[in-house]
Short mmCIF file of C-alpha atoms in Angstrom, two decimals:
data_model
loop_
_atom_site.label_atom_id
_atom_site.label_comp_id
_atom_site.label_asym_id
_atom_site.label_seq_id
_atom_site.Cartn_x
_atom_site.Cartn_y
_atom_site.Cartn_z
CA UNK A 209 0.00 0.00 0.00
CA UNK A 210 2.94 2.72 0.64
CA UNK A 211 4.14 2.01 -2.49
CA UNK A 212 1.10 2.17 -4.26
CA UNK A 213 0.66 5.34 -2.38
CA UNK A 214 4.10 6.47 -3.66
CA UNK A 215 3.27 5.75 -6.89
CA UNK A 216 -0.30 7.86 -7.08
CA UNK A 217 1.47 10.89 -6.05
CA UNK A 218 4.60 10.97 -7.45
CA UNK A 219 5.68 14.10 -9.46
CA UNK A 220 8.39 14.04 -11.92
CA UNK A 221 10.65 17.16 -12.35
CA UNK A 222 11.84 17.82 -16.47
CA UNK A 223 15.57 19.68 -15.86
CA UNK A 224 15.41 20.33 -19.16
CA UNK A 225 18.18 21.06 -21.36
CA UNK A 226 20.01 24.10 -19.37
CA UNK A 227 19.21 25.22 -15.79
CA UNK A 228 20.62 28.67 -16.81
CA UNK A 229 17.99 31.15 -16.12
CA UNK A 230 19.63 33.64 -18.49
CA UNK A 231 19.14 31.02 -21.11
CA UNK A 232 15.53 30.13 -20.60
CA UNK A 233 14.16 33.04 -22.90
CA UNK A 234 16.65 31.54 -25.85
CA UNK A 235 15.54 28.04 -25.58
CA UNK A 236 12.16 29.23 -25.29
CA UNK A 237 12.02 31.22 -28.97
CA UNK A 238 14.14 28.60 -30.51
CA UNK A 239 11.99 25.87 -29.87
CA UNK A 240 8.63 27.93 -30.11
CA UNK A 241 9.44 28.54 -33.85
CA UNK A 242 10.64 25.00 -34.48
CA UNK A 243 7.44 23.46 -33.24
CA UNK A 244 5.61 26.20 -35.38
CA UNK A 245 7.68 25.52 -38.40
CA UNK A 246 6.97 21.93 -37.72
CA UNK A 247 3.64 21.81 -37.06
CA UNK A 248 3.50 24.98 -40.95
CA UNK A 249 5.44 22.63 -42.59
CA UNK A 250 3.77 19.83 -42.27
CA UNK A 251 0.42 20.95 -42.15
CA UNK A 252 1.07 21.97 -45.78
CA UNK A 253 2.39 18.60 -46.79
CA UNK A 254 -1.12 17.47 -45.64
CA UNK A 255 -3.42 20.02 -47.60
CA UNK A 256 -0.94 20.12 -50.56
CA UNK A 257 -1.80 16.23 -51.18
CA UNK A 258 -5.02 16.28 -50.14
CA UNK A 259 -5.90 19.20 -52.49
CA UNK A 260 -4.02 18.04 -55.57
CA UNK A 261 -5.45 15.09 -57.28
CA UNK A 262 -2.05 14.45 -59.11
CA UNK A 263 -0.76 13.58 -55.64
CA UNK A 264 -3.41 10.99 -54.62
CA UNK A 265 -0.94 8.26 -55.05
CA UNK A 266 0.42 5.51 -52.67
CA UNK A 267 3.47 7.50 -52.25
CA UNK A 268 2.27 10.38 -51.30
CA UNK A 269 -0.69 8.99 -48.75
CA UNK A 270 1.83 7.42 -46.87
CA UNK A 271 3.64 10.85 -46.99
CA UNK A 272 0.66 12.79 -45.37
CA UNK A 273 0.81 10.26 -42.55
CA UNK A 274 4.48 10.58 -42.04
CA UNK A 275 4.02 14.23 -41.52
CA UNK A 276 0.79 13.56 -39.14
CA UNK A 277 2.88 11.44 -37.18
CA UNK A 278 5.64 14.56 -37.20
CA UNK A 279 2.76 16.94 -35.85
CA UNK A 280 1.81 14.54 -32.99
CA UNK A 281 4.97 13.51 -31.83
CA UNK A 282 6.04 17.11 -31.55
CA UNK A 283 3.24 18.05 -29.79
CA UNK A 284 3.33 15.59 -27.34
CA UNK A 285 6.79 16.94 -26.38
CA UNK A 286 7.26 20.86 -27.26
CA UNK A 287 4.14 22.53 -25.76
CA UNK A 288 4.96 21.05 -22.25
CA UNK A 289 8.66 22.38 -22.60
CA UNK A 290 7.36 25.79 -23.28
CA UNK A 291 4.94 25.82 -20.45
CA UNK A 292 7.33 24.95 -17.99
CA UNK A 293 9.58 27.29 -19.37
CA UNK A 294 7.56 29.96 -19.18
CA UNK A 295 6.31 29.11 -15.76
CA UNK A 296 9.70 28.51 -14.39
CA UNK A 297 8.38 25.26 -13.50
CA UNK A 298 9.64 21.93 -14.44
CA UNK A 299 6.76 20.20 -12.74
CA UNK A 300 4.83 17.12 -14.80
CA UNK A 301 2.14 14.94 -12.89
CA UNK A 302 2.65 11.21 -12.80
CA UNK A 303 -0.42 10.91 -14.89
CA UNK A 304 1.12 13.59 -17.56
CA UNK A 305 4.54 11.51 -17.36
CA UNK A 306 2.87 8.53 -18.66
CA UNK A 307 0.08 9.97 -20.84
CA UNK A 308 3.79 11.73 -22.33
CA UNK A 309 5.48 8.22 -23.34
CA UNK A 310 2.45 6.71 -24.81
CA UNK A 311 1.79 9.35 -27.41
CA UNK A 312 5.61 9.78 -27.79
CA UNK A 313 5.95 6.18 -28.37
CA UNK A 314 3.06 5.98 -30.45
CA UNK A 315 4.03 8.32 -32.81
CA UNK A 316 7.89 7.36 -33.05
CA UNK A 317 6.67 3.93 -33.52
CA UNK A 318 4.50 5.27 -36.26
CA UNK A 319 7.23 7.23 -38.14
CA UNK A 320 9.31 4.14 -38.22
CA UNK A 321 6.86 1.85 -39.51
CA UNK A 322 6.09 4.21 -42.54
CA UNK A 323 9.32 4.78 -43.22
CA UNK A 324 9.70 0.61 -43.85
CA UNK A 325 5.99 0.89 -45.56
CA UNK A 326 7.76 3.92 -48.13
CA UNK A 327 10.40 1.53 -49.02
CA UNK A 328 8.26 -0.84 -49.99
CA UNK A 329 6.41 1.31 -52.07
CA UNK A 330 9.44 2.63 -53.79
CA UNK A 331 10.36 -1.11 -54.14
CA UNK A 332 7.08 -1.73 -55.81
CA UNK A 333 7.21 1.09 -58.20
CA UNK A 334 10.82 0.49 -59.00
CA UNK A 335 11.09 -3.38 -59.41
CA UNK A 336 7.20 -4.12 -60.37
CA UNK A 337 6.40 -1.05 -62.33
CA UNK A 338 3.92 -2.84 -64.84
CA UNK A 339 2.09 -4.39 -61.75
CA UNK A 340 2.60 -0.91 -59.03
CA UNK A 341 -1.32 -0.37 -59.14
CA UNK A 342 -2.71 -3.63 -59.26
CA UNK A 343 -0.22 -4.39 -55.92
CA UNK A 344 -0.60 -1.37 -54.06
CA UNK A 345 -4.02 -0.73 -54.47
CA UNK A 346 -5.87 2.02 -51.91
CA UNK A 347 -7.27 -0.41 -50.06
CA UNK A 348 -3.78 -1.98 -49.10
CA UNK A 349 -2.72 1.55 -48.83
CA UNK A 350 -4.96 1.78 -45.88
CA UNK A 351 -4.47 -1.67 -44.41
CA UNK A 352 -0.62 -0.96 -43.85
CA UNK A 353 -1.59 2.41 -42.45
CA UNK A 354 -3.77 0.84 -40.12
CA UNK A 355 -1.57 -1.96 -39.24
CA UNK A 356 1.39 0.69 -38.27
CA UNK A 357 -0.68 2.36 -36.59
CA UNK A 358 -2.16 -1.19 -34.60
CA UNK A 359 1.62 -2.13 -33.53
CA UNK A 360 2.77 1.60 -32.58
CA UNK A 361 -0.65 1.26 -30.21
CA UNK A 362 0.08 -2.10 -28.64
CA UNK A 363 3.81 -0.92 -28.37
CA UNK A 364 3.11 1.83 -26.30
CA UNK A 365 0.41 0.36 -24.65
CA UNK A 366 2.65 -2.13 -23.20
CA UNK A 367 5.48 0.26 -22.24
CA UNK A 368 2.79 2.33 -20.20
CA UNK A 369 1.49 -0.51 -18.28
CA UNK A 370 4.78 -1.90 -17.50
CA UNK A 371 5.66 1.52 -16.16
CA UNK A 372 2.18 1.42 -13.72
CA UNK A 373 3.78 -1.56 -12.13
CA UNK A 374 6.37 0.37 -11.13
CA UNK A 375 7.08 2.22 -7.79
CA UNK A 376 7.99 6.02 -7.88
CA UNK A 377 9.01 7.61 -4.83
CA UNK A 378 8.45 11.48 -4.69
CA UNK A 379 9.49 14.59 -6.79
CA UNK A 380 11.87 12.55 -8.94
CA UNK A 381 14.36 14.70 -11.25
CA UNK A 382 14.31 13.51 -14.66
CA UNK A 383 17.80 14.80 -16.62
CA UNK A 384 15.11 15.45 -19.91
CA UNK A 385 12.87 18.06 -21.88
CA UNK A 386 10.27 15.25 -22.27
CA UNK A 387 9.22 11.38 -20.15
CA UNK A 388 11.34 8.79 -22.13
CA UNK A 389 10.80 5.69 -21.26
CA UNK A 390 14.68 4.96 -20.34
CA UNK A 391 15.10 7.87 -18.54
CA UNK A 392 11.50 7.54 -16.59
CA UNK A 393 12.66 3.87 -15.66
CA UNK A 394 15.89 4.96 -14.35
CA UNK A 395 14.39 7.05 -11.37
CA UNK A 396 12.12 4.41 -10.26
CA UNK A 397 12.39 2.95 -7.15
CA UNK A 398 11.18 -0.98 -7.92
CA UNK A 399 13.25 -3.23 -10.12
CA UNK A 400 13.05 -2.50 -13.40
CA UNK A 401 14.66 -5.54 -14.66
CA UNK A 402 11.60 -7.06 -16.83
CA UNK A 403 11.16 -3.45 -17.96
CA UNK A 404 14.45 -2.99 -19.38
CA UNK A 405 13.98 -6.10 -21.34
CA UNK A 406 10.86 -5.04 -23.11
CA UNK A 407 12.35 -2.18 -23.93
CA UNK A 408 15.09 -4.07 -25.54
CA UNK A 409 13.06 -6.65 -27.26
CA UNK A 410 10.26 -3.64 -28.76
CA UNK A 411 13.95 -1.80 -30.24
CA UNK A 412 15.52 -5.38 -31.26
CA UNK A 413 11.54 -6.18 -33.31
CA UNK A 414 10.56 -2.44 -34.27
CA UNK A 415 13.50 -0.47 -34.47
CA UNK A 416 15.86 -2.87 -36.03
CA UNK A 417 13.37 -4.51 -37.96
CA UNK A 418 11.90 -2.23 -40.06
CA UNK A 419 15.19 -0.99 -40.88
CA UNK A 420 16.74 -4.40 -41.85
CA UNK A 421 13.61 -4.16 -44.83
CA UNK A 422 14.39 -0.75 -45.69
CA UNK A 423 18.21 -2.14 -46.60
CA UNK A 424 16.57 -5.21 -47.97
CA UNK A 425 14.12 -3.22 -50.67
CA UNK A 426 17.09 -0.43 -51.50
CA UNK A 427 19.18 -3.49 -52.17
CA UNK A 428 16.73 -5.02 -54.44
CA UNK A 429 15.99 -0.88 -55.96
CA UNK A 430 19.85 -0.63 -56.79
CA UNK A 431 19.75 -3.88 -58.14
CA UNK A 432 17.02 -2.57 -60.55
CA UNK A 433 18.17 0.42 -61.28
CA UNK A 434 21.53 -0.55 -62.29
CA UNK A 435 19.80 -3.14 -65.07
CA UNK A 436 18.19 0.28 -66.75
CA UNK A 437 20.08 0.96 -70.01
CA UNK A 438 19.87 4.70 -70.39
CA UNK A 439 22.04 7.28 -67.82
CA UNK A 440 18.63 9.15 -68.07
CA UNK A 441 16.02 6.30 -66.73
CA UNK A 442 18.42 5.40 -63.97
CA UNK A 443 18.46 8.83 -63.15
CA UNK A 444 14.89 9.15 -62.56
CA UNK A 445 14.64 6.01 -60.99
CA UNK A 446 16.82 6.73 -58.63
CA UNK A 447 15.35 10.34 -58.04
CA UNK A 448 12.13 9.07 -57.01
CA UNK A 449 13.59 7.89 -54.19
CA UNK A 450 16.17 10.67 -53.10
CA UNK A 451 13.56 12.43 -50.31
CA UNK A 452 12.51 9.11 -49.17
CA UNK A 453 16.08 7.99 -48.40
CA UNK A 454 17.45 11.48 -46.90
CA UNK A 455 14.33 11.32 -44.68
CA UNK A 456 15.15 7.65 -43.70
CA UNK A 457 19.14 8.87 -43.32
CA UNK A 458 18.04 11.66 -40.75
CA UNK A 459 15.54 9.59 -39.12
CA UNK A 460 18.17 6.51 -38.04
CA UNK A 461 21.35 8.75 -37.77
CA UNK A 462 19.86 11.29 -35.46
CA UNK A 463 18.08 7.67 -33.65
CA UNK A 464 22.17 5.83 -33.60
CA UNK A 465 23.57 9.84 -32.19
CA UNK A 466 21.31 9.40 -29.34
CA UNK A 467 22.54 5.75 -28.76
CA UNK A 468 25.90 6.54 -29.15
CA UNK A 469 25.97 9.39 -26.70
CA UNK A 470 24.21 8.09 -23.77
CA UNK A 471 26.59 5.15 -24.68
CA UNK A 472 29.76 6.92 -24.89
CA UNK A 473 28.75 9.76 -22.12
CA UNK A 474 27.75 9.57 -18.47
CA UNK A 475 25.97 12.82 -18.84
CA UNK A 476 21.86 12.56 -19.76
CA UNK A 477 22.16 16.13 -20.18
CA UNK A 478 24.46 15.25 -22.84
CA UNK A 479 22.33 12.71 -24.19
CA UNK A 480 18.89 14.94 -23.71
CA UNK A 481 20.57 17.60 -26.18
CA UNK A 482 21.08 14.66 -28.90
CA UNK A 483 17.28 14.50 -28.28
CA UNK A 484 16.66 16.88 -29.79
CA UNK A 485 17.44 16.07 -32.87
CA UNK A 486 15.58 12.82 -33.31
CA UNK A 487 12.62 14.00 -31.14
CA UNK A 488 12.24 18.04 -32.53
CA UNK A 489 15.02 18.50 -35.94
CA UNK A 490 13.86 16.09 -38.22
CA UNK A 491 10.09 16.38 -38.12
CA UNK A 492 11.05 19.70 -38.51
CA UNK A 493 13.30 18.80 -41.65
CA UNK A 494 11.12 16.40 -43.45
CA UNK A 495 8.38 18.80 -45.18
CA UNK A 496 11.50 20.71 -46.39
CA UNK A 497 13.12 17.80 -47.79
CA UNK A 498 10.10 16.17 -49.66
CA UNK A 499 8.88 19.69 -50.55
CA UNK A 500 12.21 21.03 -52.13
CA UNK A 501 13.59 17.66 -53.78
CA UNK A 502 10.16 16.73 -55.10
CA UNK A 503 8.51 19.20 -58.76
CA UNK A 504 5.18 17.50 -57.81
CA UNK A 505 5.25 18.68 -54.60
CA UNK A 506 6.58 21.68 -54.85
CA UNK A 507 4.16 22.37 -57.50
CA UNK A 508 1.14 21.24 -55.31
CA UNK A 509 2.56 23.61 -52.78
CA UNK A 510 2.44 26.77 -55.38
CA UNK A 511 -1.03 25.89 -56.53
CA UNK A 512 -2.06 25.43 -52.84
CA UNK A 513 -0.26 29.08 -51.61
CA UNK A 514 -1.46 31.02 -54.62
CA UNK A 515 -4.68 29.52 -54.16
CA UNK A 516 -4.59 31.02 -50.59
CA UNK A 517 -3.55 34.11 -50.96
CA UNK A 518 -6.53 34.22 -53.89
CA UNK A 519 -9.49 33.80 -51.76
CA UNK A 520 -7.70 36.10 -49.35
#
């Protein structure tokens, strides 16, 4: 009962990135714009494909969800940061904690899985041209949508409720801007052995999973590719899949800098700065990359601003 007790009123304390006051009002503008830029960005993504009929491909439905996925994991994460910066407060409720690394987890989870699901579609379109529609019809479209979205559930679904068996003693400091799982486990005060192992298992199966099949299609792509006669086809081939594989680049380097610092550093201040690149830069990133490597998208975007500023 004490511990239950301990657990149903324990408050967790974000340090944040920098306990300097002087620096609060910095880190408060800098990530104020990039959460709006993120959430700009790829709210255009969204309404550029959705308004465009020339974009209602597979491609670029799995795109809108990538940049969904961007919105909510940000948001999950930045608006807290800026309230407790604001309120000089670094306060977060046990209940806000773990409502924190479900969505988080959910929509990492998500971003990975679509990431694997875009491979596959370049893979399709690339190796299986004559057959790309027949195979990735809408309604598979939406079935591997709804299946990433099914595993990124149950995955954080099973992180929270192995956290609410856990014991947390009072006004814990976590070394973060945001509740991440390993750093929420680290300051609790039951063993966290079984824990630790689902969290390894759910990185071994989702995290190094999906990636093994992005390797595996741009394997087979390259393969393809290289069979093309002409400089010219291989060229556009290949160029199809240029924002899809500097998205996937920035995604899993940003993801190996984050396990390479808290590896190679003791300090999770350290580590909660490499965070930040994973968890704020790249959904930031990814509307610019799609949107300036991409002539259908960055004509949907024209049509969709001029369109705007029109009716305005």
């Amino acid at each position: 009962m004490e511990s239950q007790n301990q657990t149903l009123a324990a408050e967790f304390h974000l340090l944040g990135l920098s306990e300097d006051p002087a620096l609060q009002p910095v880190l408060f503008g800098l990530f104020l714009s990039m959460y709006l830029v993120t959430v700009l960005g790829n709210l255009l993504i969204i309404l550029a494909v959705s308004s465009d009929s020339h974009l209602h491909t597979p491609m670029y439905f799995f795109l809108s969800n990538l940049s969904l996925a961007d919105i909510g994991s940000t948001s999950t994460v930045v608006p807290k940061m800026l309230v407790n910066i604001q309120t000089e407060s670094k306060a977060i409720s046990y209940a806000g904690c773990l409502t924190q690394v479900y969505f988080f987890v959910v929509f990492l989870c998500m971003d990975n899985l679509l990431l694997a699901v875009m491979a596959y579609d370049r893979y399709v379109a690339i190796c299986h041209p004559l057959h790309y529609m027949v195979i990735m019809n809408p309604h598979l479209c939406v079935l591997l949508v709804l299946i990433c979205l099914l595993i990124s559930t149950v995955d954080a679904l099973v992180h929270t409720l192995m956290l609410l068996r856990l014991s947390f003693c009072k006004h814990l400091e976590i070394p973060h801007f945001f509740c991440d799982v390993t750093q929420v486990l680290k300051v609790a005060c039951s063993n966290t052995l079984v824990n630790n192992i689902v969290v390894y298992l759910s990185t071994t199966l989702l995290g190094i999973g999906p990636m093994c099949g992005i390797i595996f299609s741009y394997v087979q792509i390259v393969s393809s590719i290289l069979r093309i006669p002409s400089t010219g086809g291989r060229y556009k081939a290949f160029s199809s899949c240029g924002s899809h594989l500097s998205v996937v680049s920035l995604f899993y380097g940003t993801a190996l800098g984050v396990y390479l610092s808290s590896a190679v550093t003791d300090s999770p201040r350290k580590t909660a700065v490499a965070s930040v690149m994973y968890a704020l830069v790249t959904p930031m990133l990814n509307p610019f990359i799609y949107s300036l490597r991409n002539k259908d998208m960055k004509g949907a975007l024209r049509k969709l601003t001029l369109g705007t500023f029109s009716i305005s």
